[in-house]
């Protein structure tokens, strides 16, 4: 089913809303289209903005503030979108930004045989997945349901990679039947893959996920390639796994090696350090007669969450650090970007419920919360926050914690943020919310998961996911 179209540019700017969103979710939302003629837009730096090896250049982000003080998404005023949808938190994406991010990877990979395996765990919206598939991406999966969703979205199974340290037999059977690449993560994982191959009656193309013990210099919760990680096989156990693969020629075909260092990585030399180790392992594997053609270096490229103009590595910087190593071994390169494809394409849009102080600290209380976006509470992650419209001239600028209504002291979206004091009902956005935000949302305190919209290439706005309702919750208990 196509995404629900809510707004299309029209010669008439005075049309009125004919149907409410509650009564008809497929209505159109009329509001003025702000054409991109901004004279002095605020340029936000992000993952695709600059190349450290070249002169710094400006990057026009899909979300930018005009000289009029309003926030726009691809030339459309966010305030207008807020006034035309349900008054509840929602996620707003730029579909063109998603395309631009993927194209940056495709351009970086020119001259290499490669697979861009989008990590579905970052964002599992079906419409987003269908768009990424149309752009030529494969999919990286870490559960059976992600595999089923990838197949539903039309991804080519031979461009899909099934990761995970606890893959279930039933899910591995489906992967074997579909011809998906499977990463071997442990001894019991290998046993399960062998069993799945026998049940499916098909040989499985496997890669060995080797833990290279490289420190990605990131938050420990998102580091996956060091010796203390639960992921991957220890490099000193490599020979045991090679012997085990040799013992199952009818079930397993070893086609490559895989590593994944972690997430939010901002130093591409770390990827090269890992790639050097990995190609040496591939040399050892080939010396034992295996026809290994794939190197999977995982994902993890970070973005500029702070919007402070940091010069961060681009996809081209990342690929260039490993290009010669890949070519020297005549390998197919698999990369697994998630965050750097989808994070900067989206904001969580909220409304201010009120402003309060406890005498020593000021709070902006919004309708969004850790239930809709848990990264700050879970990782103490920073995401840039700003108001969508100018405040009255006499608004005092103060330092605030931005918090939600959930009954937890951990319920915050940002701490110590300097902002103009907003009026009740003002719009407030949390930037770079496309990755690990909606996919990690919950219904804690019965705050139902929010709707999602995107701005399309032609300037129209479409709903791409319905918001959950209280009635949805009650349906889980029907006929019990």
Tab-separated table of N, CA, C and O in Angstrom, residues 162-167 182-191 193 206-214 224-245 252 254 256-261 274 277-278 281-282 284-285 288 290 292 296:
chain	number	residue	atom	x	y	z
A	162	UNK	N	22.345	-12.004	7.718
A	162	UNK	CA	21.691	-12.317	8.987
A	162	UNK	C	22.757	-12.374	10.080
A	162	UNK	O	23.571	-13.285	10.125
A	163	UNK	N	22.743	-11.370	10.968
A	163	UNK	CA	23.679	-11.273	12.080
A	163	UNK	C	23.013	-11.722	13.375
A	163	UNK	O	21.816	-11.987	13.414
A	164	UNK	N	23.800	-11.715	14.442
A	164	UNK	CA	23.238	-11.949	15.756
A	164	UNK	C	23.953	-13.036	16.520
A	164	UNK	O	24.452	-14.002	15.930
A	165	UNK	N	23.986	-12.871	17.840
A	165	UNK	CA	24.682	-13.846	18.679
A	165	UNK	C	23.741	-14.913	19.240
A	165	UNK	O	24.193	-15.813	19.937
A	166	UNK	N	22.440	-14.824	18.911
A	166	UNK	CA	21.498	-15.808	19.433
A	166	UNK	C	20.408	-16.140	18.432
A	166	UNK	O	19.225	-16.197	18.778
A	167	UNK	N	20.800	-16.358	17.196
A	167	UNK	CA	19.834	-16.645	16.132
A	167	UNK	C	19.114	-17.967	16.421
A	167	UNK	O	19.748	-18.961	16.795
A	182	UNK	N	24.648	-15.720	6.122
A	182	UNK	CA	24.523	-15.871	7.570
A	182	UNK	C	25.905	-15.754	8.195
A	182	UNK	O	26.850	-16.421	7.762
A	183	UNK	N	26.007	-14.908	9.218
A	183	UNK	CA	27.265	-14.780	9.949
A	183	UNK	C	27.318	-15.784	11.082
A	183	UNK	O	26.379	-15.889	11.880
A	184	UNK	N	28.414	-16.513	11.169
A	184	UNK	CA	28.630	-17.477	12.245
A	184	UNK	C	29.209	-16.732	13.440
A	184	UNK	O	30.260	-16.083	13.336
A	185	UNK	N	28.517	-16.818	14.594
A	185	UNK	CA	28.903	-16.022	15.754
A	185	UNK	C	29.486	-16.847	16.897
A	185	UNK	O	30.145	-16.301	17.769
A	186	UNK	N	29.252	-18.154	16.903
A	186	UNK	CA	29.715	-18.984	18.023
A	186	UNK	C	29.653	-20.448	17.609
A	186	UNK	O	29.167	-20.789	16.519
A	187	UNK	N	30.127	-21.304	18.519
A	187	UNK	CA	30.078	-22.734	18.257
A	187	UNK	C	28.635	-23.217	18.160
A	187	UNK	O	28.294	-23.973	17.227
A	188	UNK	N	27.787	-22.800	19.106
A	188	UNK	CA	26.395	-23.273	19.042
A	188	UNK	C	25.662	-22.642	17.865
A	188	UNK	O	24.745	-23.263	17.307
A	189	UNK	N	26.065	-21.449	17.477
A	189	UNK	CA	25.460	-20.812	16.308
A	189	UNK	C	25.773	-21.631	15.056
A	189	UNK	O	24.896	-21.866	14.213
A	190	UNK	N	27.003	-22.089	14.940
A	190	UNK	CA	27.378	-22.922	13.797
A	190	UNK	C	26.567	-24.211	13.787
A	190	UNK	O	26.087	-24.644	12.728
A	191	UNK	N	26.382	-24.821	14.957
A	191	UNK	CA	25.579	-26.051	15.028
A	191	UNK	C	24.149	-25.795	14.539
A	191	UNK	O	23.572	-26.612	13.802
A	193	UNK	N	23.146	-23.446	12.471
A	193	UNK	CA	23.145	-23.180	11.029
A	193	UNK	C	23.231	-24.493	10.253
A	193	UNK	O	22.548	-24.678	9.230
A	206	UNK	N	28.011	-18.757	4.429
A	206	UNK	CA	28.307	-18.201	5.745
A	206	UNK	C	29.571	-17.348	5.704
A	206	UNK	O	30.467	-17.553	4.876
A	207	UNK	N	29.590	-16.366	6.615
A	207	UNK	CA	30.783	-15.582	6.902
A	207	UNK	C	31.114	-15.799	8.372
A	207	UNK	O	30.213	-15.963	9.197
A	208	UNK	N	32.394	-15.829	8.703
A	208	UNK	CA	32.797	-15.931	10.092
A	208	UNK	C	32.894	-14.540	10.680
A	208	UNK	O	33.643	-13.691	10.173
A	209	UNK	N	32.112	-14.297	11.742
A	209	UNK	CA	32.199	-13.004	12.418
A	209	UNK	C	33.339	-13.069	13.429
A	209	UNK	O	33.214	-13.660	14.504
A	210	UNK	N	34.440	-12.434	13.068
A	210	UNK	CA	35.648	-12.468	13.888
A	210	UNK	C	35.698	-11.206	14.742
A	210	UNK	O	35.501	-10.095	14.250
A	211	UNK	N	35.947	-11.390	16.013
A	211	UNK	CA	36.104	-10.253	16.917
A	211	UNK	C	37.551	-9.769	16.818
A	211	UNK	O	38.465	-10.444	17.303
A	212	UNK	N	37.789	-8.608	16.185
A	212	UNK	CA	39.167	-8.188	15.936
A	212	UNK	C	39.841	-7.561	17.147
A	212	UNK	O	41.034	-7.250	17.101
A	213	UNK	N	39.079	-7.351	18.242
A	213	UNK	CA	39.599	-6.694	19.449
A	213	UNK	C	40.184	-5.325	19.105
A	213	UNK	O	41.329	-5.002	19.462
A	214	UNK	N	39.371	-4.523	18.419
A	214	UNK	CA	39.728	-3.139	18.097
A	214	UNK	C	38.814	-2.221	18.892
A	214	UNK	O	37.595	-2.389	18.882
A	224	UNK	N	31.179	-3.105	19.897
A	224	UNK	CA	30.894	-4.526	19.642
A	224	UNK	C	32.100	-5.316	19.148
A	224	UNK	O	31.989	-6.523	18.940
A	225	UNK	N	33.251	-4.646	18.946
A	225	UNK	CA	34.382	-5.330	18.347
A	225	UNK	C	35.575	-5.483	19.259
A	225	UNK	O	36.691	-5.727	18.798
A	226	UNK	N	35.364	-5.348	20.594
A	226	UNK	CA	36.481	-5.566	21.504
A	226	UNK	C	36.369	-6.939	22.167
A	226	UNK	O	35.363	-7.620	22.041
A	227	UNK	N	37.405	-7.306	22.895
A	227	UNK	CA	37.482	-8.685	23.399
A	227	UNK	C	36.417	-8.999	24.445
A	227	UNK	O	36.149	-10.174	24.712
A	228	UNK	N	35.818	-7.985	25.053
A	228	UNK	CA	34.800	-8.222	26.067
A	228	UNK	C	33.385	-8.267	25.498
A	228	UNK	O	32.419	-8.416	26.250
A	229	UNK	N	33.242	-8.135	24.193
A	229	UNK	CA	31.924	-8.099	23.577
A	229	UNK	C	31.302	-9.487	23.521
A	229	UNK	O	31.996	-10.504	23.422
A	230	UNK	N	29.974	-9.524	23.548
A	230	UNK	CA	29.251	-10.796	23.417
A	230	UNK	C	29.212	-11.265	21.968
A	230	UNK	O	28.757	-12.380	21.703
A	231	UNK	N	29.673	-10.438	21.029
A	231	UNK	CA	29.538	-10.748	19.606
A	231	UNK	C	30.813	-11.355	19.038
A	231	UNK	O	31.933	-10.975	19.399
A	232	UNK	N	30.651	-12.281	18.105
A	232	UNK	CA	31.748	-12.777	17.302
A	232	UNK	C	32.565	-13.877	17.953
A	232	UNK	O	32.397	-14.227	19.132
A	233	UNK	N	33.468	-14.436	17.164
A	233	UNK	CA	34.340	-15.511	17.632
A	233	UNK	C	35.715	-14.929	17.960
A	233	UNK	O	36.163	-13.959	17.348
A	234	UNK	N	36.360	-15.497	18.908
A	234	UNK	CA	37.705	-15.045	19.275
A	234	UNK	C	38.657	-15.415	18.140
A	234	UNK	O	38.603	-16.518	17.583
A	235	UNK	N	39.564	-14.511	17.835
A	235	UNK	CA	40.436	-14.771	16.678
A	235	UNK	C	41.311	-16.004	16.890
A	235	UNK	O	41.661	-16.693	15.931
A	236	UNK	N	41.634	-16.325	18.157
A	236	UNK	CA	42.464	-17.521	18.394
A	236	UNK	C	41.689	-18.817	18.175
A	236	UNK	O	42.279	-19.892	18.130
A	237	UNK	N	40.358	-18.706	18.018
A	237	UNK	CA	39.533	-19.888	17.743
A	237	UNK	C	39.275	-20.075	16.245
A	237	UNK	O	38.491	-20.955	15.858
A	238	UNK	N	39.885	-19.244	15.414
A	238	UNK	CA	39.605	-19.280	13.980
A	238	UNK	C	39.797	-20.675	13.398
A	238	UNK	O	38.954	-21.163	12.635
A	239	UNK	N	40.878	-21.352	13.757
A	239	UNK	CA	41.150	-22.659	13.166
A	239	UNK	C	40.071	-23.670	13.523
A	239	UNK	O	39.689	-24.509	12.697
A	240	UNK	N	39.562	-23.608	14.760
A	240	UNK	CA	38.495	-24.528	15.150
A	240	UNK	C	37.299	-24.362	14.224
A	240	UNK	O	36.694	-25.352	13.772
A	241	UNK	N	36.931	-23.129	13.925
A	241	UNK	CA	35.775	-22.885	13.068
A	241	UNK	C	36.046	-23.299	11.624
A	241	UNK	O	35.162	-23.826	10.947
A	242	UNK	N	37.271	-23.097	11.145
A	242	UNK	CA	37.600	-23.544	9.789
A	242	UNK	C	37.483	-25.067	9.688
A	242	UNK	O	36.947	-25.596	8.702
A	243	UNK	N	37.961	-25.756	10.692
A	243	UNK	CA	37.849	-27.217	10.687
A	243	UNK	C	36.389	-27.654	10.746
A	243	UNK	O	35.985	-28.636	10.097
A	244	UNK	N	35.577	-26.916	11.519
A	244	UNK	CA	34.167	-27.266	11.635
A	244	UNK	C	33.433	-27.050	10.312
A	244	UNK	O	32.568	-27.861	9.928
A	245	UNK	N	33.774	-26.006	9.602
A	245	UNK	CA	33.163	-25.769	8.289
A	245	UNK	C	33.577	-26.872	7.316
A	245	UNK	O	32.749	-27.393	6.545
A	252	UNK	N	27.475	-26.135	4.619
A	252	UNK	CA	28.063	-24.807	4.740
A	252	UNK	C	29.019	-24.506	3.600
A	252	UNK	O	29.806	-25.368	3.192
A	254	UNK	N	31.772	-21.490	3.152
A	254	UNK	CA	32.391	-20.296	3.730
A	254	UNK	C	32.756	-19.341	2.596
A	254	UNK	O	33.576	-19.666	1.735
A	256	UNK	N	33.171	-15.709	3.289
A	256	UNK	CA	33.770	-14.453	3.693
A	256	UNK	C	33.995	-14.347	5.177
A	256	UNK	O	33.738	-15.272	5.954
A	257	UNK	N	34.491	-13.175	5.556
A	257	UNK	CA	34.738	-12.851	6.961
A	257	UNK	C	34.079	-11.520	7.282
A	257	UNK	O	33.970	-10.638	6.421
A	258	UNK	N	33.664	-11.401	8.536
A	258	UNK	CA	32.884	-10.238	8.958
A	258	UNK	C	33.396	-9.729	10.294
A	258	UNK	O	33.826	-10.500	11.143
A	259	UNK	N	33.353	-8.402	10.450
A	259	UNK	CA	33.583	-7.810	11.760
A	259	UNK	C	32.671	-6.596	11.901
A	259	UNK	O	32.218	-6.026	10.903
A	260	UNK	N	32.392	-6.242	13.119
A	260	UNK	CA	31.603	-5.037	13.393
A	260	UNK	C	32.164	-4.422	14.666
A	260	UNK	O	32.188	-5.056	15.716
A	261	UNK	N	32.610	-3.159	14.565
A	261	UNK	CA	33.349	-2.545	15.658
A	261	UNK	C	32.454	-1.880	16.688
A	261	UNK	O	32.786	-1.829	17.863
A	274	UNK	N	40.908	-2.328	11.550
A	274	UNK	CA	40.178	-3.593	11.544
A	274	UNK	C	40.315	-4.300	10.198
A	274	UNK	O	40.470	-5.527	10.142
A	277	UNK	N	43.544	-6.235	9.802
A	277	UNK	CA	43.469	-7.524	10.492
A	277	UNK	C	42.614	-8.520	9.714
A	277	UNK	O	42.976	-9.700	9.582
A	278	UNK	N	41.498	-8.039	9.180
A	278	UNK	CA	40.561	-8.940	8.529
A	278	UNK	C	41.118	-9.515	7.234
A	278	UNK	O	40.917	-10.704	6.944
A	281	UNK	N	43.370	-12.303	8.082
A	281	UNK	CA	42.610	-13.514	8.383
A	281	UNK	C	42.115	-14.165	7.090
A	281	UNK	O	42.138	-15.400	6.953
A	282	UNK	N	41.662	-13.349	6.150
A	282	UNK	CA	41.197	-13.897	4.864
A	282	UNK	C	42.338	-14.596	4.135
A	282	UNK	O	42.136	-15.663	3.512
A	284	UNK	N	44.787	-16.176	5.552
A	284	UNK	CA	44.939	-17.460	6.237
A	284	UNK	C	43.855	-18.442	5.799
A	284	UNK	O	44.122	-19.632	5.580
A	285	UNK	N	42.634	-17.926	5.689
A	285	UNK	CA	41.513	-18.788	5.301
A	285	UNK	C	41.699	-19.295	3.876
A	285	UNK	O	41.484	-20.484	3.586
A	288	UNK	N	44.010	-22.196	3.233
A	288	UNK	CA	43.494	-23.530	3.554
A	288	UNK	C	42.485	-24.026	2.525
A	288	UNK	O	41.784	-25.011	2.756
A	290	UNK	N	39.838	-22.401	1.045
A	290	UNK	CA	38.501	-21.813	0.969
A	290	UNK	C	38.465	-20.692	-0.079
A	290	UNK	O	39.388	-19.875	-0.150
A	292	UNK	N	37.100	-17.626	-0.514
A	292	UNK	CA	36.489	-16.539	0.249
A	292	UNK	C	36.508	-15.271	-0.590
A	292	UNK	O	37.567	-14.796	-0.997
A	296	UNK	N	33.167	-8.223	5.033
A	296	UNK	CA	32.100	-7.405	5.612
A	296	UNK	C	32.715	-6.611	6.765
A	296	UNK	O	33.123	-7.187	7.773
